[in-house]
Coordinates of C-alpha atoms in Angstrom, one line a residue:
X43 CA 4.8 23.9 -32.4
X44 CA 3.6 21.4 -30.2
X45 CA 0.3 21.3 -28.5
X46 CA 0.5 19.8 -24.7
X47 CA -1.9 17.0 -24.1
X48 CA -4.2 17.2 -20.6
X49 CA -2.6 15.9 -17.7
X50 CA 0.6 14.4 -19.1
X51 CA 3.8 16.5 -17.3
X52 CA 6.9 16.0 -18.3
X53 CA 10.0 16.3 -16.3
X54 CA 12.6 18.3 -18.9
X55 CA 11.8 19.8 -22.4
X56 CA 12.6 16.2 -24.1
X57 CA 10.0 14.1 -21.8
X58 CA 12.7 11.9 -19.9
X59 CA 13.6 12.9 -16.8
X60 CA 15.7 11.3 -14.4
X61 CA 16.2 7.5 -15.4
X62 CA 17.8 6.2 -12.0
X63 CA 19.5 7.1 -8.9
X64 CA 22.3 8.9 -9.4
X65 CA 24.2 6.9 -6.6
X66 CA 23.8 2.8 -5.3
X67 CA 21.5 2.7 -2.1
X68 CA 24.1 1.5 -0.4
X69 CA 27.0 4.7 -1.0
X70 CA 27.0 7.0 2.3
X71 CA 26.4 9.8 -0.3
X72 CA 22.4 8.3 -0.7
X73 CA 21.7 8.5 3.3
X74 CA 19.9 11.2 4.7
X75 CA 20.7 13.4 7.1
X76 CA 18.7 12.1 9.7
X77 CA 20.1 8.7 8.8
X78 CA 23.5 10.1 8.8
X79 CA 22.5 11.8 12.3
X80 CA 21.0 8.3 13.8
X81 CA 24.6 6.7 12.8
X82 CA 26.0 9.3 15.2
X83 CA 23.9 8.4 18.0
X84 CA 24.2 5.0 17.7
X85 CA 28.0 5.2 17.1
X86 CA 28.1 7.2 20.5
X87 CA 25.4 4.6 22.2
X88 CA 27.9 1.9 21.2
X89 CA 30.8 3.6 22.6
X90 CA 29.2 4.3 25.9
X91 CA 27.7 0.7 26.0
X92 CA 31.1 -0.8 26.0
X93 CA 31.9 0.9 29.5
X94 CA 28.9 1.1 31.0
X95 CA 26.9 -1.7 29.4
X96 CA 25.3 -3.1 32.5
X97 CA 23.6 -0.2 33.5
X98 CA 22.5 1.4 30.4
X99 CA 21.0 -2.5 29.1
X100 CA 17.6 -1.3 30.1
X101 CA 17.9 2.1 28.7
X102 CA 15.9 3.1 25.3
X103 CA 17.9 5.5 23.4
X104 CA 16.2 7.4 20.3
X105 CA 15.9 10.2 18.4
X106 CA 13.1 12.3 17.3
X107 CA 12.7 15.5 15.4
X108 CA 11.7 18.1 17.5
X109 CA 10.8 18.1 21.3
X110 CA 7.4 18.8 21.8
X111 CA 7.0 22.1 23.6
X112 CA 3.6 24.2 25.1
X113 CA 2.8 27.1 22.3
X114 CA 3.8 29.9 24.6
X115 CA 7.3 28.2 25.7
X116 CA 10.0 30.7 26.5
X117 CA 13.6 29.0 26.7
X118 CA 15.8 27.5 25.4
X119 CA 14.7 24.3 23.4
X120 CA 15.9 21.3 24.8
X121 CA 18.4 19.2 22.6
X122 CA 17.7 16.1 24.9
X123 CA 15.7 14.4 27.6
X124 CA 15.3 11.6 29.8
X125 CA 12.1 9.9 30.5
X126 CA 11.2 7.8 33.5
X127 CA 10.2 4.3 32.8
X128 CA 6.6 3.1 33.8
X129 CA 5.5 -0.3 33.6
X130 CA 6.9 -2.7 31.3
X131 CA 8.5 0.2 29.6
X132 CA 12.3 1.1 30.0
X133 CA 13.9 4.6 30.3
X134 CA 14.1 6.5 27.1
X135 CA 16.7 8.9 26.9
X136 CA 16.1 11.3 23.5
X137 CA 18.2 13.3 21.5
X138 CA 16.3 15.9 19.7
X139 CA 17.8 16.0 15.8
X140 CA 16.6 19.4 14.6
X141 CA 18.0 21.5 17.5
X142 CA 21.3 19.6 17.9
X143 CA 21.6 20.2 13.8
X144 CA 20.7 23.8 14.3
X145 CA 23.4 24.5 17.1
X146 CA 26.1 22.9 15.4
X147 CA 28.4 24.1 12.4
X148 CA 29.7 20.9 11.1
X149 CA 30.1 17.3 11.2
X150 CA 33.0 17.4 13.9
X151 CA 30.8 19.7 15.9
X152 CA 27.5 17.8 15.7
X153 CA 29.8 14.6 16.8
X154 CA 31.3 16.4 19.7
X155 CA 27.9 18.0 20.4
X156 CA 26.1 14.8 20.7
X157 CA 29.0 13.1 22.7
X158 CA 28.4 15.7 25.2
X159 CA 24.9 15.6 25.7
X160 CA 24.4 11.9 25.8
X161 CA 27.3 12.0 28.3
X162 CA 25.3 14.5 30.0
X163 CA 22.4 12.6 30.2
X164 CA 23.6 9.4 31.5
X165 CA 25.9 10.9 34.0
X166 CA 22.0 12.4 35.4
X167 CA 20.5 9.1 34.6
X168 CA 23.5 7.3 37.0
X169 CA 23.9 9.9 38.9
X170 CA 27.3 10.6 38.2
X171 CA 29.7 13.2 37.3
X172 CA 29.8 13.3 33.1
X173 CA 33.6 13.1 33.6
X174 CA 33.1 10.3 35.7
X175 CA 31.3 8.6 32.8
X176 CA 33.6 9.6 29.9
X177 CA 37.3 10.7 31.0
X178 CA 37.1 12.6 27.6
X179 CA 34.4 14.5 28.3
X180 CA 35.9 18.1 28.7
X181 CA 39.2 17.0 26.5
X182 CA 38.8 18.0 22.9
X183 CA 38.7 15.3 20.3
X184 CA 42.2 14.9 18.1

């Protein structure tokens, strides 16, 4: 029998543990979610940009977590939001990754799900109808 020595922990029963990534950096398998989620916002960014790239060149787009809400809120919690600019900084429109995740079922549905609200939110920003800023916007991805 073995005795253990003081502060030495050892991953498995032979003292080895994991000796390198299981997959390169680079494989799609190795990114997070929230890096997969932040390729979906910037996929949908870049696809709005490309009709509507004048207007939106001063807006901010980014994701965050959570949306910061007061303790006794009562609604529902918000999956987006624009803020105002002030100063020398632009219009920030933010899509809020935990919620969106929570409300959708898959990876088609959190694509469609943030198509819809960042379609939402710059029709509001332009002031335009969101089928005036996507023609897809009610049609059903193929």
């Amino acid at each position: 029998m073995r005795s253990r020595v003081a502060g030495v922990r050892r991953r498995d029963r032979h003292g080895r543990g994991l000796r390198g990534p299981l997959t390169p950096p680079q494989a799609p398998v190795s990114r997070t979610r929230a890096e997969r989620f932040a390729d979906l916002v910037d996929d949908e960014v870049r696809r709005l940009g490309a009709r509507w790239g004048r207007e939106l060149a001063q807006v901010d787009f980014t994701v965050e977590e959570v949306p910061e809400v007061e303790p006794l809120f009562d609604g529902p919690v918000p999956l987006g939001q624009t803020l105002p600019g002030a100063g020398d900084r632009p219009v920030r429109i933010v899509v809020y990754r935990r919620p969106v995740e929570a409300r959708a079922a898959g990876e088609a549905e959190l694509s469609q799900l943030i198509r819809e609200l960042l379609v939402e939110e710059v029709a509001d920003l332009l002031g335009l109808s969101p089928e005036s800023v996507d023609p897809s916007y009610d049609t059903p991805d193929d």
